[in-house]
CSV table of C-alpha atoms in Angstrom, one decimal:
chain,number,residue,atom,x,y,z
A,994,MET,CA,-25.7,53.6,-3.1
A,995,ALA,CA,-29.0,53.4,-4.8
A,996,LYS,CA,-31.9,52.1,-2.7
A,997,GLU,CA,-32.8,48.3,-2.9
A,998,LYS,CA,-29.6,47.6,-4.8
A,999,GLU,CA,-27.6,46.3,-1.8
A,1000,PHE,CA,-28.1,42.6,-2.7
A,1001,TYR,CA,-26.5,43.2,-6.2
A,1002,TRP,CA,-23.6,45.2,-4.7
A,1003,ARG,CA,-22.9,42.5,-2.2
A,1004,ARG,CA,-23.0,39.7,-4.9
A,1005,LEU,CA,-20.7,41.8,-7.1
A,1006,HIS,CA,-18.4,42.3,-4.2
A,1007,SER,CA,-18.3,38.5,-3.6
A,1008,LEU,CA,-17.8,37.7,-7.3
A,1009,LEU,CA,-15.1,40.3,-8.0
A,1010,GLY,CA,-13.1,39.0,-4.9
A,1011,LEU,CA,-12.6,35.8,-6.8
A,1012,ILE,CA,-12.7,36.9,-10.4
A,1013,PRO,CA,-10.6,38.7,-11.2
A,1014,VAL,CA,-8.9,39.9,-7.9
A,1015,GLY,CA,-8.4,36.4,-6.5
A,1016,LEU,CA,-7.1,34.9,-9.7
A,1017,PHE,CA,-4.8,37.9,-10.1
A,1018,LEU,CA,-3.4,37.3,-6.6
A,1019,VAL,CA,-2.6,33.6,-7.4
A,1020,PHE,CA,-1.0,34.6,-10.7
A,1021,HIS,CA,1.0,37.4,-9.1
A,1022,LEU,CA,2.4,35.0,-6.4
A,1023,LEU,CA,3.3,32.5,-9.0
A,1024,VAL,CA,5.2,35.0,-11.0
A,1025,ASN,CA,7.0,36.1,-7.8
A,1026,PHE,CA,7.8,32.4,-7.1
A,1027,GLN,CA,10.1,32.5,-10.2
A,1028,ALA,CA,12.4,34.5,-8.0
A,1029,THR,CA,13.3,31.3,-6.1
A,1030,LYS,CA,14.9,30.1,-9.4
A,1031,GLY,CA,17.1,33.1,-9.6
A,1032,VAL,CA,17.3,36.7,-10.6
A,1033,GLU,CA,17.1,36.0,-14.4
A,1034,ALA,CA,14.0,33.7,-14.1
A,1035,PHE,CA,12.1,36.4,-12.1
A,1036,ASN,CA,13.0,39.2,-14.4
A,1037,GLU,CA,12.0,37.1,-17.4
A,1038,ALA,CA,8.6,36.2,-15.9
A,1039,ALA,CA,7.9,39.8,-14.8
A,1040,GLY,CA,9.1,41.2,-18.1
A,1041,LEU,CA,6.7,38.9,-20.0
A,1042,VAL,CA,3.8,40.3,-18.0
A,1043,GLU,CA,4.9,43.8,-18.8
A,1044,LYS,CA,5.1,43.0,-22.5
A,1045,MET,CA,1.4,42.1,-22.6
A,1046,PRO,CA,-0.5,44.1,-25.3
A,1047,PHE,CA,-3.0,46.8,-24.1
A,1048,LEU,CA,-1.2,46.5,-20.7
A,1049,LEU,CA,-2.8,49.7,-19.3
A,1050,VAL,CA,-6.3,48.6,-20.3
A,1051,LEU,CA,-5.8,45.2,-18.8
A,1052,GLU,CA,-4.4,46.7,-15.6
A,1053,TRP,CA,-7.4,48.9,-15.2
A,1054,VAL,CA,-10.1,46.4,-16.2
A,1055,VAL,CA,-8.6,43.3,-14.5
A,1056,ILE,CA,-6.9,44.8,-11.5
A,1057,TYR,CA,-7.5,48.4,-10.5
A,1058,ILE,CA,-11.3,48.9,-11.0
A,1059,PRO,CA,-12.4,45.5,-9.5
A,1060,LEU,CA,-9.8,45.8,-6.7
A,1061,MET,CA,-10.9,49.4,-5.8
A,1062,PHE,CA,-14.6,48.4,-5.8
A,1063,HIS,CA,-13.8,45.3,-3.7
A,1064,ALA,CA,-11.6,47.3,-1.3
A,1065,PHE,CA,-13.9,50.3,-0.7
A,1066,TYR,CA,-17.2,48.4,-0.5
A,1067,GLY,CA,-15.3,45.9,1.7
A,1068,VAL,CA,-14.3,48.6,4.1
A,1069,TYR,CA,-17.9,49.7,4.4
A,1070,ILE,CA,-19.0,46.1,5.1
A,1071,ALA,CA,-16.2,45.7,7.7
A,1072,PHE,CA,-17.3,48.7,9.6
A,1073,THR,CA,-21.0,47.7,9.8
A,1074,ALA,CA,-20.0,44.6,11.9
A,1075,LYS,CA,-19.8,44.8,15.7
A,1076,SER,CA,-17.3,42.2,17.0
A,1077,ASN,CA,-18.6,39.8,19.7
A,1078,LEU,CA,-15.7,37.3,20.0
A,1079,LYS,CA,-15.9,37.4,23.8
A,1080,ARG,CA,-19.4,36.0,23.7
A,1081,PHE,CA,-18.9,33.5,20.8
A,1082,GLY,CA,-15.3,32.3,20.4
A,1083,THR,CA,-16.0,29.8,17.6
A,1084,THR,CA,-13.8,29.3,14.6
A,1085,ARG,CA,-16.3,30.8,12.2
A,1086,ASN,CA,-16.8,33.9,14.4
A,1087,TRP,CA,-13.0,34.3,14.4
A,1088,PHE,CA,-12.7,33.9,10.7
A,1089,PHE,CA,-15.6,36.4,10.3
A,1090,MET,CA,-13.6,39.0,12.2
A,1091,LEU,CA,-10.2,38.0,10.6
A,1092,GLN,CA,-11.8,38.4,7.2
A,1093,ARG,CA,-12.6,42.0,8.1
A,1094,LEU,CA,-9.4,42.8,9.8
A,1095,SER,CA,-7.2,41.3,7.0
A,1096,GLY,CA,-9.3,43.2,4.5
A,1097,ILE,CA,-8.7,46.6,6.2
A,1098,PHE,CA,-5.0,45.8,6.6
A,1099,LEU,CA,-4.9,44.8,2.9
A,1100,VAL,CA,-6.3,48.1,1.8
A,1101,ILE,CA,-3.4,49.8,3.5
A,1102,PHE,CA,-0.8,47.2,2.4
A,1103,ILE,CA,-1.8,47.1,-1.3
A,1104,ALA,CA,-2.0,50.9,-1.5
A,1105,TRP,CA,1.5,51.1,-0.1
A,1106,HIS,CA,2.7,48.2,-2.3
A,1107,ILE,CA,1.3,49.8,-5.6
A,1108,TRP,CA,2.9,53.2,-4.6
A,1109,GLN,CA,6.2,51.5,-3.9
A,1110,THR,CA,6.4,49.5,-7.1
A,1111,ARG,CA,4.0,50.2,-10.0
A,1112,LEU,CA,3.6,53.9,-9.4
A,1113,GLN,CA,7.3,54.4,-9.2
A,1114,LYS,CA,7.4,53.2,-12.8
A,1115,THR,CA,4.9,55.8,-13.8
A,1116,LEU,CA,6.2,58.7,-11.6
A,1117,ALA,CA,9.9,58.2,-11.4
A,1118,ASP,CA,10.4,56.0,-14.5
A,1119,ALA,CA,11.8,53.3,-12.2
A,1120,GLU,CA,12.2,49.7,-13.5
A,1121,VAL,CA,10.1,47.1,-11.8
A,1122,ASN,CA,12.5,44.2,-11.5
A,1123,TYR,CA,14.3,41.9,-9.0
A,1124,ASP,CA,16.6,44.7,-7.8
A,1125,MET,CA,13.7,46.9,-6.9
A,1126,MET,CA,12.1,44.3,-4.7
A,1127,ALA,CA,15.5,43.3,-3.2
A,1128,ASP,CA,16.1,46.9,-2.3
A,1129,ILE,CA,12.7,47.2,-0.6
A,1130,VAL,CA,13.0,44.0,1.5
A,1131,SER,CA,16.6,44.8,2.5
A,1132,ASN,CA,14.8,46.7,5.2
A,1133,PRO,CA,13.8,44.1,7.8
A,1134,ALA,CA,10.7,46.1,8.8
A,1135,MET,CA,9.6,46.2,5.2
A,1136,LEU,CA,10.2,42.5,4.8
A,1137,ALA,CA,8.0,41.8,7.9
A,1138,PHE,CA,5.3,44.2,6.5
A,1139,TYR,CA,5.4,42.3,3.2
A,1140,ILE,CA,5.2,38.9,4.8
A,1141,VAL,CA,2.2,39.9,6.9
A,1142,GLY,CA,0.7,41.5,3.8
A,1143,ILE,CA,1.1,38.3,1.8
A,1144,ILE,CA,-0.4,36.1,4.5
A,1145,ALA,CA,-3.3,38.5,5.0
A,1146,ALA,CA,-4.0,38.3,1.3
A,1147,THR,CA,-3.8,34.5,1.1
A,1148,PHE,CA,-6.1,34.2,4.1
A,1149,HIS,CA,-8.5,36.7,2.8
A,1150,LEU,CA,-8.7,34.9,-0.5
A,1151,SER,CA,-9.0,31.4,1.0
A,1152,ASN,CA,-11.7,32.4,3.5
A,1153,GLY,CA,-13.2,34.5,0.7
A,1154,ILE,CA,-13.6,31.4,-1.4
A,1155,TRP,CA,-15.4,29.7,1.5
A,1156,SER,CA,-17.7,32.7,1.9
A,1157,PHE,CA,-18.3,32.8,-1.9
A,1158,LEU,CA,-19.4,29.2,-1.8
A,1159,VAL,CA,-22.0,30.0,0.9
A,1160,SER,CA,-23.1,33.4,-0.5
A,1161,TRP,CA,-23.9,31.9,-3.9
A,1162,GLY,CA,-25.6,28.9,-2.3
A,1163,ILE,CA,-23.1,26.2,-3.4
A,1164,THR,CA,-22.3,24.9,0.0
A,1165,GLN,CA,-25.4,24.7,2.1
A,1166,SER,CA,-25.3,21.8,4.6
A,1167,LYS,CA,-23.2,21.9,7.8
A,1168,GLN,CA,-21.1,19.1,6.4
A,1169,SER,CA,-20.4,20.7,3.1
A,1170,GLN,CA,-19.4,23.9,4.7
A,1171,LYS,CA,-17.1,22.0,7.0
A,1172,VAL,CA,-15.4,20.3,4.1
A,1173,ALA,CA,-15.1,23.7,2.4
A,1174,THR,CA,-13.4,25.0,5.5
A,1175,TRP,CA,-10.7,22.3,5.3
A,1176,VAL,CA,-10.2,22.6,1.6
A,1177,THR,CA,-9.9,26.4,1.7
A,1178,MET,CA,-7.6,26.3,4.7
A,1179,ILE,CA,-5.3,23.8,2.9
A,1180,PHE,CA,-5.3,26.1,0.0
A,1181,PHE,CA,-4.4,29.0,2.4
A,1182,VAL,CA,-1.4,27.1,3.7
A,1183,LEU,CA,-0.1,26.1,0.3
A,1184,LEU,CA,-0.6,29.6,-1.2
A,1185,SER,CA,1.1,31.2,1.8
A,1186,VAL,CA,4.1,28.9,1.4
A,1187,VAL,CA,4.4,30.0,-2.2
A,1188,GLY,CA,4.0,33.6,-1.4
A,1189,VAL,CA,6.4,33.7,1.6
A,1190,MET,CA,9.1,31.6,-0.2
A,1191,ALA,CA,8.8,34.0,-3.1
A,1192,ILE,CA,9.4,37.1,-0.9
A,1193,LEU,CA,12.2,35.4,0.9
A,1194,ALA,CA,13.9,34.8,-2.4
A,1195,PHE,CA,14.5,38.6,-2.7
A,1196,VAL,CA,16.4,38.8,0.6
B,948,MET,CA,-30.1,26.1,61.8
B,949,ALA,CA,-27.6,26.1,58.9
B,950,GLU,CA,-27.0,29.5,57.3
B,951,GLN,CA,-29.2,30.2,54.3
B,952,LYS,CA,-27.3,29.8,51.0
B,953,THR,CA,-27.6,32.8,48.7
B,954,ILE,CA,-26.9,33.6,45.0
B,955,THR,CA,-25.2,36.8,43.9
B,956,VAL,CA,-26.9,38.4,41.0
B,957,LYS,CA,-25.8,41.5,39.0
B,958,VAL,CA,-28.5,43.1,36.9
B,959,LYS,CA,-28.0,45.8,34.3
B,960,ARG,CA,-30.7,48.4,34.9
B,961,GLN,CA,-32.2,51.2,32.9
B,962,ASP,CA,-35.2,53.2,34.0
B,963,SER,CA,-36.5,54.3,30.7
B,964,PRO,CA,-35.6,54.0,27.0
B,965,GLU,CA,-33.4,57.1,27.1
B,966,ALA,CA,-32.1,56.7,30.7
B,967,SER,CA,-28.5,55.8,31.4
B,968,THR,CA,-27.6,52.3,32.5
B,969,ARG,CA,-26.3,51.1,35.9
B,970,TRP,CA,-25.4,47.8,37.5
B,971,GLU,CA,-27.1,46.7,40.7
B,972,GLU,CA,-26.1,43.7,42.8
B,973,PHE,CA,-28.5,41.5,44.8
B,974,GLU,CA,-28.2,38.6,47.2
B,975,VAL,CA,-31.1,36.2,46.6
B,976,PRO,CA,-31.9,33.2,48.9
B,977,TYR,CA,-31.1,29.9,47.1
B,978,ARG,CA,-33.6,27.1,46.5
B,979,PRO,CA,-32.8,24.0,44.5
B,980,ASN,CA,-33.8,24.0,40.8
B,981,MET,CA,-34.3,27.7,40.5
B,982,ASN,CA,-34.4,29.3,37.0
B,983,VAL,CA,-33.4,32.8,36.3
B,984,ILE,CA,-37.0,34.0,36.3
B,985,SER,CA,-37.5,32.7,39.9
B,986,VAL,CA,-34.4,34.7,40.9
B,987,LEU,CA,-35.9,37.8,39.4
B,988,MET,CA,-39.1,37.1,41.2
B,989,LYS,CA,-37.2,36.9,44.5
B,990,ILE,CA,-35.7,40.3,43.8
B,991,ARG,CA,-39.2,41.6,43.1
B,992,GLU,CA,-40.3,40.4,46.5
B,993,ASN,CA,-37.5,42.3,48.2
B,994,PRO,CA,-35.9,44.9,45.9
B,995,VAL,CA,-33.0,45.8,48.2
B,996,THR,CA,-29.4,45.7,46.8
B,997,THR,CA,-26.5,43.9,48.4
B,998,SER,CA,-25.3,47.3,49.9
B,999,GLY,CA,-28.8,47.6,51.6
B,1000,LYS,CA,-30.1,50.3,49.2
B,1001,LYS,CA,-33.9,50.2,48.4
B,1002,THR,CA,-34.5,50.1,44.7
B,1003,THR,CA,-37.3,49.4,42.3
B,1004,PRO,CA,-38.2,45.8,41.2
B,1005,VAL,CA,-36.5,44.7,38.0
B,1006,ALA,CA,-38.8,44.8,35.0
B,1007,TRP,CA,-38.7,41.9,32.5
B,1008,ASP,CA,-40.9,40.1,30.0
B,1009,MET,CA,-42.1,36.5,30.4
B,1010,ASN,CA,-45.0,34.4,29.3
B,1011,CYS,CA,-45.1,30.7,28.8
B,1012,LEU,CA,-42.2,29.7,31.1
B,1013,GLU,CA,-41.4,26.6,29.0
B,1014,GLU,CA,-39.3,28.0,26.2
B,1015,VAL,CA,-41.9,28.2,23.4
B,1016,CYS,CA,-43.1,31.8,23.5
B,1017,GLY,CA,-39.8,33.7,23.1
B,1018,ALA,CA,-40.7,36.6,25.4
B,1019,CYS,CA,-38.1,36.1,28.2
B,1020,SER,CA,-34.9,36.4,26.2
B,1021,MET,CA,-32.0,38.2,28.0
B,1022,VAL,CA,-28.2,38.0,28.1
B,1023,ILE,CA,-27.3,35.7,31.0
B,1024,ASN,CA,-23.6,35.4,31.9
B,1025,GLY,CA,-22.8,36.9,28.5
B,1026,ARG,CA,-25.0,34.6,26.5
B,1027,PRO,CA,-28.3,35.5,24.9
B,1028,ARG,CA,-30.9,32.9,25.9
B,1029,GLN,CA,-34.3,32.3,27.4
B,1030,SER,CA,-34.3,33.0,31.1
B,1031,CYS,CA,-37.1,30.5,31.8
B,1032,SER,CA,-34.8,27.6,30.7
B,1033,ALA,CA,-31.6,29.0,32.3
B,1034,LEU,CA,-31.2,27.0,35.4
B,1035,VAL,CA,-29.2,28.5,38.2
B,1036,ASP,CA,-27.6,25.2,39.2
B,1037,GLN,CA,-26.0,25.0,35.8
B,1038,LEU,CA,-24.8,28.6,35.7
B,1039,GLN,CA,-21.6,30.1,37.1
B,1040,GLN,CA,-22.0,32.6,39.9
B,1041,PRO,CA,-22.2,35.5,40.3
B,1042,LEU,CA,-25.0,35.7,37.7
B,1043,THR,CA,-24.9,38.6,35.4
B,1044,ILE,CA,-28.2,39.5,33.7
B,1045,GLU,CA,-28.4,42.1,30.9
B,1046,PRO,CA,-31.0,43.1,28.3
B,1047,MET,CA,-30.5,42.2,24.6
B,1048,SER,CA,-29.1,45.5,23.6
B,1049,THR,CA,-29.4,44.9,19.9
B,1050,PHE,CA,-33.1,45.9,20.5
B,1051,PRO,CA,-34.4,49.2,21.8
B,1052,ILE,CA,-34.6,48.8,25.6
B,1053,ILE,CA,-38.0,49.7,27.2
B,1054,ARG,CA,-36.9,49.3,30.8
B,1055,ASP,CA,-34.4,47.1,32.6
B,1056,LEU,CA,-34.6,43.7,30.8
B,1057,GLN,CA,-37.6,44.5,28.7
B,1058,VAL,CA,-36.8,45.1,25.0
B,1059,ASP,CA,-38.9,46.0,22.0
B,1060,ARG,CA,-38.7,43.2,19.5
B,1061,SER,CA,-41.0,45.0,16.9
B,1062,ARG,CA,-38.3,45.1,14.2
B,1063,MET,CA,-38.6,41.3,14.0
B,1064,PHE,CA,-42.3,41.4,13.6
B,1065,ASP,CA,-42.0,44.1,11.0
B,1066,SER,CA,-39.5,41.9,9.1
B,1067,LEU,CA,-41.9,39.0,9.2
B,1068,LYS,CA,-44.5,41.2,7.6
B,1069,LYS,CA,-42.0,42.4,5.0
B,1070,VAL,CA,-41.1,38.9,4.0
B,1071,LYS,CA,-44.8,37.7,4.0
B,1072,ALA,CA,-44.1,34.9,6.6
B,1073,TRP,CA,-47.5,33.3,6.3
B,1074,VAL,CA,-49.4,30.9,4.0
B,1075,PRO,CA,-51.8,33.1,2.0
B,1076,ILE,CA,-55.3,31.5,2.0
B,1077,ASP,CA,-57.6,34.5,1.9
B,1078,GLY,CA,-59.7,34.9,-1.2
B,1079,THR,CA,-63.1,35.7,-2.5
B,1080,TYR,CA,-64.0,32.0,-2.7
B,1081,ASP,CA,-63.1,28.9,-0.8
B,1082,LEU,CA,-59.7,27.8,-2.1
B,1083,GLY,CA,-60.2,24.3,-0.9
B,1084,GLU,CA,-57.5,22.0,0.5
B,1085,GLY,CA,-53.9,22.7,-0.5
B,1086,PRO,CA,-51.5,20.0,-1.7
B,1087,ARG,CA,-50.2,17.6,0.9
B,1088,LEU,CA,-46.6,17.7,2.2
B,1089,PRO,CA,-44.7,14.5,2.2
B,1090,GLU,CA,-44.4,13.3,5.8
B,1091,ARG,CA,-40.6,13.5,5.9
B,1092,LYS,CA,-40.7,17.0,4.6
B,1093,ARG,CA,-43.3,17.9,7.2
B,1094,GLU,CA,-41.0,16.6,9.9
B,1095,TRP,CA,-38.2,18.7,8.5
B,1096,ALA,CA,-40.4,21.8,8.2
B,1097,TYR,CA,-41.5,21.4,11.8
B,1098,GLU,CA,-38.0,22.1,13.0
B,1099,LEU,CA,-38.0,25.4,11.1
B,1100,SER,CA,-41.5,26.2,12.4
B,1101,LYS,CA,-40.2,26.1,16.0
B,1102,CYS,CA,-38.9,29.7,15.7
B,1103,MET,CA,-40.5,31.8,18.4
B,1104,THR,CA,-39.1,35.1,17.3
B,1105,CYS,CA,-37.2,35.4,20.6
B,1106,GLY,CA,-34.5,37.5,19.1
B,1107,VAL,CA,-31.5,35.5,20.5
B,1108,CYS,CA,-30.1,35.0,16.9
B,1109,LEU,CA,-30.3,38.8,16.2
B,1110,GLU,CA,-28.5,39.5,19.5
B,1111,SER,CA,-25.7,37.1,18.7
B,1112,CYS,CA,-25.2,38.3,15.2
B,1113,PRO,CA,-22.3,40.8,14.7
B,1114,ASN,CA,-24.0,42.2,11.6
B,1115,VAL,CA,-27.3,43.1,13.4
B,1116,ASN,CA,-26.6,46.4,15.2
B,1117,SER,CA,-27.6,50.0,15.3
B,1118,GLY,CA,-25.3,50.7,12.3
B,1119,SER,CA,-26.9,48.2,10.0
B,1120,SER,CA,-30.4,47.5,8.7
B,1121,PHE,CA,-29.9,43.7,8.6
B,1122,MET,CA,-33.2,41.9,9.5
B,1123,GLY,CA,-31.2,39.0,11.0
B,1124,PRO,CA,-31.5,35.2,10.7
B,1125,ALA,CA,-35.0,34.5,12.2
B,1126,PRO,CA,-37.1,36.1,9.5
B,1127,LEU,CA,-34.9,34.7,6.7
B,1128,SER,CA,-35.3,31.1,8.0
B,1129,GLN,CA,-39.1,31.7,7.9
B,1130,VAL,CA,-38.9,32.5,4.2
B,1131,ARG,CA,-37.4,29.1,3.7
B,1132,LEU,CA,-40.2,27.5,5.7
B,1133,PHE,CA,-43.0,29.2,3.9
B,1134,ASN,CA,-41.4,28.8,0.5
B,1135,THR,CA,-41.3,25.0,1.2
B,1136,HIS,CA,-45.0,24.9,2.1
B,1137,PRO,CA,-46.9,23.9,-1.1
B,1138,THR,CA,-49.5,26.7,-0.7
B,1139,GLY,CA,-46.9,29.1,0.7
B,1140,ALA,CA,-44.7,28.5,-2.3
B,1141,MET,CA,-47.4,30.1,-4.6
B,1142,VAL,CA,-45.8,33.5,-3.7
B,1143,LYS,CA,-42.3,32.4,-3.3
B,1144,ASP,CA,-40.8,34.9,-5.7
B,1145,GLU,CA,-42.4,37.7,-3.6
B,1146,ARG,CA,-40.7,36.5,-0.5
B,1147,LEU,CA,-37.3,36.1,-2.3
B,1148,ASN,CA,-37.6,39.5,-3.8
B,1149,ALA,CA,-38.3,40.9,-0.3
B,1150,ILE,CA,-35.2,39.4,1.2
B,1151,MET,CA,-33.2,40.5,-1.8
B,1152,GLY,CA,-34.0,44.1,-0.8
B,1153,ASP,CA,-32.0,46.3,1.5
B,1154,GLY,CA,-31.3,44.9,5.0
B,1155,GLY,CA,-32.0,41.4,3.6
B,1156,LEU,CA,-30.2,38.2,2.9
B,1157,ALA,CA,-27.0,39.6,1.5
B,1158,ASN,CA,-26.1,41.2,4.8
B,1159,CYS,CA,-25.2,37.8,6.3
B,1160,GLY,CA,-21.5,37.6,7.0
B,1161,ASN,CA,-21.5,34.0,8.1
B,1162,SER,CA,-20.1,34.3,11.6
B,1163,GLN,CA,-22.6,31.5,12.3
B,1164,ASN,CA,-23.2,32.6,15.9
B,1165,CYS,CA,-26.9,32.4,15.3
B,1166,VAL,CA,-26.9,28.7,14.8
B,1167,GLN,CA,-24.9,28.3,18.0
B,1168,ALA,CA,-27.2,30.5,20.0
B,1169,CYS,CA,-30.7,29.4,18.7
B,1170,PRO,CA,-32.5,27.9,21.7
B,1171,LYS,CA,-34.6,25.8,19.4
B,1172,GLY,CA,-31.7,24.3,17.4
B,1173,ILE,CA,-33.0,25.7,14.1
B,1174,PRO,CA,-30.4,25.2,11.3
B,1175,LEU,CA,-30.3,28.9,10.6
B,1176,THR,CA,-27.1,29.0,8.6
B,1177,THR,CA,-28.3,26.1,6.3
B,1178,SER,CA,-31.5,28.1,5.8
B,1179,ILE,CA,-29.5,31.2,4.8
B,1180,ALA,CA,-27.2,29.2,2.4
B,1181,SER,CA,-30.2,27.6,0.9
B,1182,LEU,CA,-31.9,30.9,0.4
B,1183,ASN,CA,-28.7,32.2,-1.2
B,1184,ARG,CA,-29.0,29.5,-3.8
B,1185,ALA,CA,-32.7,30.4,-4.4
B,1186,ALA,CA,-31.8,34.1,-4.6
B,1187,THR,CA,-29.1,33.4,-7.1
B,1188,VAL,CA,-31.7,31.7,-9.4
B,1189,GLN,CA,-34.2,34.4,-8.7
B,1190,MET,CA,-31.7,37.1,-9.6
B,1191,PHE,CA,-31.2,35.6,-13.0
B,1192,LYS,CA,-35.0,35.1,-13.5
B,1193,ASN,CA,-35.5,38.8,-12.7
B,1194,PHE,CA,-32.7,39.9,-14.9
B,1195,PHE,CA,-33.8,37.9,-17.9
B,1196,GLY,CA,-37.6,38.5,-17.3
B,1197,SER,CA,-38.4,34.8,-16.8
B,1198,ASP,CA,-42.1,33.8,-16.8
B,1199,HIS,CA,-41.4,30.9,-14.5
B,1200,MET,CA,-41.5,32.9,-11.3
B,1201,VAL,CA,-43.1,30.3,-9.0
B,1202,ASP,CA,-41.8,27.0,-10.4
């Protein structure tokens, strides 16, 4: 990393986490949620996404490049922290650590998830549809891995929104940050319900 | 005569900056209203461990003894704080006393806080009044703003916030909350604000503002109750504006 550019890298990391990565996560979970309405509904929604024009360009610009930057720079950030939860057991210190732990877990989970779904389409010409997911989560260990992955992602995004609001100077006072904690945690619960209901629809 | 009550104290010792650490336990005669410094003074009078081994007196820093100088910070029962205002009657026993290991250790409980003073220089934490002619009186602060600024000015560079921050450690160059909050203080002062872009640009450099991960331990630990996390969030807003000013080459750098 170039000298004296850390500030800009950190701001970029914060911004990309929300736009486009966070937005994509919400969109992704909503598409998945169609599975609760049946096999056909999901295949139709997923098929619609696959039929987007310039799909490969969109995938790289909106997902892979920002996601990879966010992931790799995030791992660097996570490993510069030194946990001190024993000394300070406050909610914010816990969230600070959970943000880093969930981030590292997500790098592993998402890499595995892309390998298991999207890359199978490229490498083995597999079809990404309801059956593919149903096959994956027929293994209870995989289902558990996916549920933990989804909850880690929804937490990381929700708490990431909270951090974004502070990092860009939107929430400053103690009270505004407290309100933001509640709002983002309600968002976390709601998005988790959507995500977990969606994955359970494949069982 | 009733048996003398004693306090058990465990101290983390280190003979020199490179030496290895060890724990030593002491029994100190109790007196009402003791603070941790008076306990260390008792050890100095009779540096013999609980097991009867003669040792060297414990080295530590102190100065004002009334929580305004910031010199006597140490980690007491796992919490970084001022040892002068740490009262034995309010602490669990046995007492454990460690140096603030975020800083280079000189000896025992003495640490080198120079990195904080270097950061204060880097961010120009002062009101510039030097010139080739008398600059005269500066603009007045509204009284309520002065009251607010006074709270930020209570910072004594004690280092407790750096010790409590998970992002200040040997693997990071983060300057920590104290010097950042001083930027907010001096950027509020009407004369200080005349170079506010220079201070903002300094904290937008490496090891600056962006390293804050919002664990918010600093605001819990600060012995002076300074709203450090509010200062950081406020600086984040100022830095956002400064970033755009820099990018677009604004000529409104100090307004």
